[in-house]
C-alpha cells in the first residue's frame, strides 16, 4: 500500500492544545471506531436560544481552568456512545493543535469524567485531515513538535 503524499501519522494517543479554550497538552485518545470527536465537560448549559455555556474538564484534572466559555455557534445532534446509548449532544466548532499543525475540528460536548482521557478524536476528523493511525506509537506528534 502506498501512502498519500499528504498523509499524517498519528499514534493511539497523543497530546493536543485547544488554543481557543486556553488548554494545553491535553491527553487525547485516537478512536477510528468513533465517528465524532468528543471533549469532557463538567458544565454544559443552554442559557438562551443562541447561547451555550461550557466548562471544560473538571476539578479532578490538573489542566482544569474553571473558565466559562460561551458559544453562539453550535448545533445539536443525536450521538450514540460506545455503550450503545444515544443522546442529544451539542457540537461546537473550534481549533485543535496536534504537533505543530492547527486544524479545524467539531467536538461533541459530553461528560467523560469516568474515561481515561478527556478527549476522543474520531474518524471524521482523522479522514478529513488524512491521518493514518499507527496503534503501536503514542505521543508521536507531540514528541516531533518538541524537536522543531
XYZ file of N, CA, C and O in Angstrom:
592
model
N 0.842 -1.181 0.000
C 0.000 0.000 0.000
C 0.888 1.245 0.000
O 1.830 1.352 0.764
N 0.561 2.184 -0.836
C 1.283 3.447 -0.906
C 0.491 4.505 -0.152
O -0.713 4.656 -0.355
N 1.185 5.233 0.721
C 0.525 6.285 1.488
C 0.348 7.526 0.626
O 1.221 7.855 -0.171
N -0.771 8.223 0.782
C -0.934 9.502 0.068
C 0.165 10.483 0.483
O 0.643 10.441 1.614
N 0.537 11.378 -0.417
C 1.600 12.348 -0.124
C 1.261 13.234 1.064
O 2.144 13.672 1.778
N -0.020 13.517 1.265
C -0.410 14.415 2.350
C -0.860 13.653 3.595
O -1.533 14.206 4.451
N -0.464 12.388 3.736
C -0.865 11.585 4.897
C -0.111 12.029 6.145
O 1.061 12.396 6.090
N -0.807 12.032 7.265
C -0.240 12.362 8.562
C -0.316 11.117 9.440
O -1.367 10.497 9.534
N 0.766 10.771 10.098
C 0.780 9.633 11.006
C 0.415 10.114 12.407
O 0.897 11.148 12.860
N -0.438 9.353 13.079
C -0.788 9.643 14.465
C -0.844 8.309 15.207
O -1.191 7.282 14.627
N -0.468 8.327 16.467
C -0.498 7.114 17.277
C -1.846 6.916 17.943
O -2.806 7.641 17.688
N -1.924 5.941 18.846
C -3.206 5.629 19.503
C -3.608 6.684 20.537
O -4.765 6.761 20.924
N -2.650 7.483 20.979
C -2.950 8.617 21.851
C -1.867 9.668 21.636
O -0.793 9.379 21.119
N -2.200 10.891 22.014
C -1.252 11.986 21.824
C -1.640 13.111 22.773
O -2.517 12.936 23.619
N -0.998 14.249 22.613
C -1.324 15.440 23.379
C -1.717 16.530 22.391
O -1.118 16.640 21.321
N -2.716 17.322 22.767
C -3.209 18.370 21.875
C -3.430 19.651 22.660
O -3.651 19.630 23.873
N -3.371 20.762 21.948
C -3.722 22.062 22.505
C -5.049 22.500 21.894
O -5.332 22.217 20.724
N -5.844 23.189 22.696
C -7.074 23.817 22.235
C -6.928 25.305 22.538
O -7.334 25.769 23.607
N -6.300 26.053 21.623
C -5.940 27.450 21.897
C -7.126 28.337 22.251
O -6.996 29.228 23.095
N -8.290 28.098 21.656
C -9.454 28.942 21.948
C -9.975 28.724 23.373
O -10.685 29.562 23.902
N -9.609 27.607 23.977
C -10.049 27.296 25.346
C -8.932 27.468 26.367
O -9.107 27.186 27.543
N -7.746 27.871 25.903
C -6.572 28.027 26.772
C -6.199 26.708 27.465
O -5.788 26.683 28.620
N -6.336 25.608 26.721
C -5.983 24.277 27.225
C -4.766 23.771 26.450
O -4.779 23.775 25.213
N -3.736 23.338 27.173
C -2.505 22.867 26.538
C -2.154 21.474 27.040
O -2.392 21.140 28.195
N -1.546 20.708 26.138
C -1.055 19.356 26.439
C -2.140 18.474 27.044
O -1.937 17.784 28.033
N -3.314 18.492 26.422
C -4.436 17.680 26.865
C -4.296 16.295 26.238
O -4.057 16.170 25.031
N -4.452 15.264 27.052
C -4.373 13.900 26.545
C -5.573 13.598 25.658
O -6.714 13.874 26.038
N -5.298 13.064 24.468
C -6.347 12.682 23.536
C -6.179 11.216 23.161
O -5.062 10.725 23.033
N -7.300 10.543 22.997
C -7.314 9.154 22.545
C -7.794 9.156 21.105
O -8.782 9.813 20.773
N -7.115 8.430 20.259
C -7.496 8.322 18.860
C -8.378 7.085 18.734
O -7.984 5.991 19.125
N -9.585 7.276 18.199
C -10.547 6.178 18.118
C -11.167 6.156 16.727
O -12.146 6.861 16.462
N -10.601 5.332 15.850
C -11.107 5.261 14.479
C -12.472 4.577 14.422
O -13.138 4.599 13.396
N -12.929 3.981 15.514
C -14.257 3.384 15.563
C -15.339 4.402 15.879
O -16.510 4.187 15.573
N -14.960 5.502 16.497
C -15.923 6.560 16.826
C -16.034 7.504 15.635
O -15.025 7.875 15.036
N -17.234 7.909 15.290
C -17.399 8.830 14.170
C -17.040 10.252 14.576
O -16.242 10.914 13.929
N -17.617 10.742 15.676
C -17.395 12.120 16.094
C -16.296 12.206 17.140
O -15.969 11.232 17.805
N -15.752 13.382 17.295
C -14.782 13.673 18.340
C -15.536 14.257 19.528
O -16.576 14.891 19.353
N -15.004 14.046 20.733
C -15.711 14.493 21.936
C -14.723 15.052 22.949
O -13.558 14.650 22.985
N -15.218 15.970 23.782
C -14.406 16.554 24.853
C -15.201 16.512 26.153
O -16.420 16.711 26.156
N -14.480 16.275 27.234
C -15.090 16.193 28.557
C -15.448 17.582 29.068
O -14.640 18.506 29.017
N -16.668 17.719 29.555
C -17.146 18.973 30.135
C -17.821 18.673 31.463
O -18.531 17.679 31.598
N -17.617 19.545 32.442
C -18.328 19.390 33.715
C -19.566 20.272 33.748
O -20.416 20.115 34.626
N -19.675 21.202 32.784
C -20.872 22.042 32.697
C -21.197 22.270 31.230
O -20.332 22.657 30.449
N -22.459 22.005 30.875
C -22.970 22.278 29.532
C -24.388 22.798 29.719
O -25.288 22.035 30.052
N -24.579 24.092 29.555
C -25.896 24.697 29.769
C -26.271 25.585 28.597
O -25.496 26.468 28.211
N -27.466 25.365 28.090
C -28.022 26.276 27.088
C -28.777 27.343 27.875
O -29.821 27.073 28.458
N -28.207 28.554 27.926
C -28.767 29.603 28.777
C -29.724 30.517 28.028
O -30.439 31.290 28.642
N -29.739 30.436 26.729
C -30.667 31.186 25.887
C -30.774 30.416 24.576
O -30.058 29.439 24.371
N -31.654 30.862 23.689
C -31.819 30.152 22.414
C -30.518 30.038 21.634
O -30.293 29.078 20.928
N -29.664 31.043 21.780
C -28.443 31.052 20.973
C -27.161 31.139 21.802
O -26.115 31.482 21.274
N -27.207 30.832 23.092
C -26.011 30.888 23.937
C -25.841 29.567 24.681
O -26.755 29.097 25.348
N -24.655 29.016 24.555
C -24.289 27.790 25.253
C -23.132 28.112 26.190
O -22.156 28.733 25.769
N -23.236 27.736 27.460
C -22.146 27.936 28.417
C -21.532 26.584 28.759
O -22.248 25.636 29.088
N -20.192 26.551 28.695
C -19.469 25.290 28.856
C -18.250 25.503 29.744
O -17.541 26.501 29.606
N -18.000 24.553 30.639
C -16.737 24.483 31.372
C -16.091 23.156 30.996
O -16.693 22.086 31.172
N -14.880 23.233 30.459
C -14.171 22.039 30.002
C -13.428 21.368 31.152
O -12.957 22.030 32.075
N -13.306 20.058 31.062
C -12.641 19.212 32.052
C -13.393 19.308 33.378
O -14.565 19.672 33.397
N -12.757 18.959 34.475
C -13.353 19.126 35.805
C -12.223 19.311 36.807
O -11.048 19.207 36.463
N -12.575 19.603 38.055
C -11.533 19.958 39.020
C -10.659 18.776 39.448
O -9.698 18.978 40.184
N -10.945 17.570 38.973
C -10.037 16.439 39.191
C -8.871 16.453 38.202
O -7.874 15.764 38.405
N -9.003 17.214 37.133
C -7.979 17.264 36.086
C -7.013 18.407 36.384
O -7.444 19.543 36.612
N -5.699 18.141 36.378
C -4.731 19.210 36.666
C -4.750 20.355 35.639
O -4.276 21.448 35.928
N -5.322 20.135 34.461
C -5.399 21.181 33.433
C -6.690 22.001 33.528
O -6.925 22.896 32.729
N -7.527 21.711 34.512
C -8.811 22.388 34.697
C -8.596 23.873 34.959
O -7.770 24.254 35.778
N -9.347 24.717 34.228
C -9.236 26.167 34.416
C -10.463 26.757 35.102
O -10.368 27.829 35.698
N -11.614 26.108 34.977
C -12.847 26.642 35.542
C -13.451 27.778 34.738
O -14.474 28.345 35.123
N -12.841 28.118 33.610
C -13.330 29.215 32.772
C -14.655 28.813 32.124
O -14.776 27.721 31.574
N -15.626 29.715 32.196
C -16.895 29.500 31.491
C -16.747 30.052 30.080
O -16.484 31.242 29.889
N -16.895 29.172 29.101
C -16.822 29.557 27.693
C -18.239 29.679 27.156
O -19.083 28.832 27.443
N -18.476 30.708 26.375
C -19.802 30.931 25.790
C -19.721 30.750 24.276
O -18.799 31.275 23.645
N -20.704 30.056 23.748
C -20.740 29.763 22.316
C -22.076 30.190 21.730
O -23.129 29.905 22.300
N -21.999 30.870 20.598
C -23.201 31.171 19.823
C -23.277 30.258 18.611
O -24.361 30.017 18.095
N -22.128 29.751 18.180
C -22.084 28.825 17.046
C -22.040 27.402 17.596
O -21.027 26.968 18.136
N -23.156 26.719 17.491
C -23.223 25.316 17.907
C -24.398 24.659 17.207
O -25.271 25.320 16.658
N -24.383 23.359 17.208
C -25.507 22.590 16.684
C -25.798 21.468 17.661
O -25.026 21.235 18.589
N -26.900 20.818 17.455
C -27.260 19.705 18.323
C -27.502 18.483 17.447
O -28.159 18.571 16.404
N -26.925 17.342 17.864
C -27.069 16.101 17.105
C -27.268 14.934 18.048
O -26.850 14.974 19.202
N -27.852 13.898 17.513
C -28.000 12.649 18.246
C -26.722 11.850 18.042
O -26.295 11.622 16.914
N -26.069 11.448 19.138
C -24.800 10.711 19.080
C -24.962 9.436 19.889
O -25.489 9.464 21.001
N -24.491 8.325 19.322
C -24.518 7.060 20.047
C -23.140 6.819 20.648
O -22.133 6.810 19.950
N -23.088 6.626 21.949
C -21.809 6.417 22.629
C -21.388 4.955 22.513
O -22.133 4.113 22.008
N -20.195 4.656 23.000
C -19.649 3.307 22.883
C -20.478 2.261 23.623
O -20.424 1.087 23.293
N -21.281 2.692 24.598
C -22.135 1.740 25.305
C -23.463 1.507 24.580
O -24.326 0.795 25.079
N -23.631 2.134 23.417
C -24.814 1.923 22.598
C -25.977 2.844 22.888
O -27.001 2.793 22.220
N -25.848 3.692 23.882
C -26.925 4.611 24.247
C -26.809 5.897 23.427
O -25.740 6.498 23.356
N -27.920 6.310 22.825
C -27.944 7.557 22.055
C -28.354 8.711 22.957
O -29.186 8.544 23.846
N -27.739 9.861 22.699
C -28.108 11.061 23.442
C -27.959 12.277 22.541
O -27.188 12.262 21.583
N -28.716 13.318 22.848
C -28.552 14.582 22.144
C -27.337 15.281 22.722
O -27.214 15.406 23.940
N -26.448 15.706 21.839
C -25.252 16.426 22.279
C -25.114 17.718 21.500
O -25.493 17.805 20.344
N -24.501 18.691 22.159
C -24.130 19.914 21.480
C -22.794 19.681 20.789
O -21.899 19.027 21.338
N -22.662 20.238 19.592
C -21.434 20.135 18.794
C -20.944 21.559 18.551
O -21.710 22.428 18.123
N -19.653 21.784 18.835
C -19.076 23.113 18.623
C -17.888 23.024 17.665
O -17.144 22.045 17.685
N -17.710 24.041 16.840
C -16.505 24.101 16.007
C -15.396 24.817 16.774
O -15.654 25.760 17.527
N -14.166 24.359 16.612
C -13.027 25.005 17.256
C -11.755 24.621 16.509
O -11.798 23.999 15.444
N -10.630 24.966 17.096
C -9.325 24.603 16.535
C -8.605 23.681 17.506
O -8.737 23.809 18.722
N -7.835 22.770 16.941
C -7.001 21.864 17.720
C -5.596 21.950 17.152
O -5.411 22.064 15.936
N -4.607 21.913 18.040
C -3.211 21.882 17.604
C -2.668 20.504 17.951
O -2.631 20.105 19.115
N -2.289 19.776 16.927
C -1.655 18.466 17.072
C -0.257 18.577 16.476
O -0.118 18.937 15.308
N 0.756 18.302 17.274
C 2.119 18.519 16.808
C 2.322 20.005 16.595
O 2.014 20.818 17.454
N 2.778 20.365 15.414
C 2.987 21.787 15.114
C 1.922 22.350 14.186
O 2.021 23.486 13.745
N 0.888 21.562 13.896
C -0.163 21.981 12.961
C -1.469 22.296 13.680
O -1.815 21.664 14.668
N -2.199 23.270 13.124
C -3.533 23.623 13.619
C -4.576 23.085 12.644
O -4.384 23.161 11.425
N -5.680 22.584 13.180
C -6.753 22.011 12.376
C -8.095 22.521 12.901
O -8.229 22.844 14.078
N -9.075 22.542 12.015
C -10.459 22.786 12.411
C -11.024 21.445 12.876
O -10.728 20.406 12.283
N -11.838 21.470 13.939
C -12.446 20.252 14.451
C -13.817 20.585 15.020
O -14.038 21.697 15.505
N -14.723 19.635 14.934
C -16.018 19.750 15.595
C -16.002 18.770 16.761
O -15.680 17.593 16.588
N -16.324 19.271 17.944
C -16.309 18.465 19.162
C -17.704 18.329 19.731
O -18.420 19.320 19.871
N -18.078 17.109 20.075
C -19.314 16.935 20.826
C -18.980 17.128 22.296
O -17.904 16.763 22.767
N -19.891 17.754 23.011
C -19.695 18.076 24.422
C -20.396 17.012 25.260
O -21.586 16.768 25.082
N -19.652 16.404 26.178
C -20.222 15.327 26.984
C -19.439 15.176 28.276
O -18.346 15.730 28.422
N -19.988 14.415 29.190
C -19.279 14.082 30.421
C -18.437 12.843 30.154
O -18.960 11.787 29.810
N -17.110 12.968 30.274
C -16.182 11.851 30.088
C -15.337 11.649 31.347
O -14.234 11.136 31.297
N -15.852 12.066 32.483
C -15.096 12.002 33.720
C -14.688 10.603 34.128
O -13.715 10.423 34.845
N -15.423 9.600 33.663
C -15.084 8.226 34.002
C -14.170 7.575 32.956
O -13.861 6.390 33.054
N -13.718 8.352 31.978
C -12.808 7.845 30.942
C -11.368 8.231 31.277
O -11.128 9.175 32.016
N -10.422 7.515 30.709
C -9.005 7.788 30.981
C -8.520 9.081 30.352
O -7.622 9.729 30.877
N -9.070 9.426 29.197
C -8.647 10.657 28.515
C -9.849 11.584 28.334
O -10.948 11.126 28.040
N -9.631 12.885 28.496
C -10.746 13.824 28.387
C -11.206 14.100 26.956
O -12.282 14.642 26.753
N -10.397 13.718 25.971
C -10.752 13.997 24.577
C -10.629 12.723 23.756
O -9.661 11.968 23.887
N -11.619 12.525 22.899
C -11.621 11.408 21.961
C -11.624 12.003 20.555
O -12.450 12.884 20.263
N -10.706 11.565 19.719
C -10.640 12.034 18.331
C -11.213 10.931 17.450
O -10.692 9.817 17.428
N -12.280 11.250 16.727
C -12.985 10.270 15.905
C -12.556 10.267 14.456
O -11.794 11.107 13.997
N -13.114 9.295 13.729
C -12.684 9.051 12.347
C -13.075 10.157 11.372
O -12.429 10.329 10.343
N -14.105 10.939 11.669
C -14.461 12.043 10.771
C -13.299 13.032 10.687
O -12.875 13.416 9.600
N -12.762 13.430 11.842
C -11.608 14.330 11.863
C -10.390 13.664 11.219
O -9.674 14.283 10.437
N -10.154 12.397 11.551
C -8.993 11.686 11.014
C -9.038 11.622 9.490
O -8.031 11.870 8.815
N -10.207 11.310 8.933
C -10.346 11.200 7.480
C -10.219 12.556 6.796
O -9.535 12.673 5.766
N -10.852 13.577 7.358
C -10.801 14.921 6.755
C -9.380 15.451 6.673
O -9.054 16.233 5.783
N -8.538 15.058 7.608
C -7.167 15.579 7.671
C -6.122 14.549 7.289
O -4.937 14.735 7.542
N -6.562 13.470 6.649
C -5.681 12.449 6.080
C -4.742 11.813 7.101
O -3.562 11.603 6.830
N -5.268 11.523 8.300
C -4.465 10.853 9.314
C -4.507 9.347 9.117
O -5.554 8.785 8.795
N -3.382 8.733 9.340
C -3.271 7.276 9.367
C -2.844 6.907 10.776
O -1.855 7.439 11.299
N -3.605 6.012 11.406
C -3.369 5.663 12.802
C -2.425 4.470 12.891
O -2.659 3.431 12.287
N -1.351 4.646 13.671
C -0.449 3.549 13.997
C -0.637 3.249 15.479
O -0.173 4.014 16.332
N -1.320 2.149 15.815
C -1.623 1.867 17.219
C -0.408 1.485 18.063
O -0.516 1.369 19.275
N 0.747 1.351 17.450
C 1.957 0.977 18.187
C 2.701 2.176 18.766
O 3.652 2.008 19.523
N 2.277 3.400 18.405
C 3.005 4.571 18.882
C 2.098 5.469 19.724
O 0.881 5.494 19.545
N 2.720 6.212 20.653
C 1.990 7.165 21.477
C 2.742 8.502 21.482
O 3.968 8.541 21.379
N 1.987 9.576 21.575
C 2.526 10.944 21.652
C 3.500 11.279 20.526
O 4.409 12.095 20.708
N 3.302 10.712 19.373
C 4.202 10.906 18.242
C 4.232 12.365 17.781
O 5.306 12.961 17.632
N 3.063 12.954 17.567
C 3.025 14.335 17.086
C 3.550 15.299 18.128
O 4.257 16.257 17.812
N 3.221 15.053 19.378
C 3.713 15.907 20.456
C 5.248 15.842 20.526
O 5.916 16.870 20.583
N 5.808 14.636 20.498
C 7.269 14.498 20.563
C 7.973 15.095 19.372
O 9.003 15.743 19.504
N 7.397 14.938 18.168
C 8.043 15.517 16.988
C 7.983 17.033 17.005
O 8.882 17.699 16.494
N 6.943 17.620 17.608
C 6.854 19.081 17.676
C 7.900 19.655 18.635
O 8.316 20.798 18.486
N 8.323 18.872 19.623
C 9.355 19.338 20.563
C 10.728 19.430 19.891
O 11.569 20.201 20.334
N 10.931 18.640 18.849
C 12.222 18.608 18.152
C 12.394 19.793 17.211
O 13.489 20.063 16.771
N 11.294 20.476 16.888
C 11.380 21.583 15.913
C 11.759 22.876 16.591
O 11.552 23.158 17.699
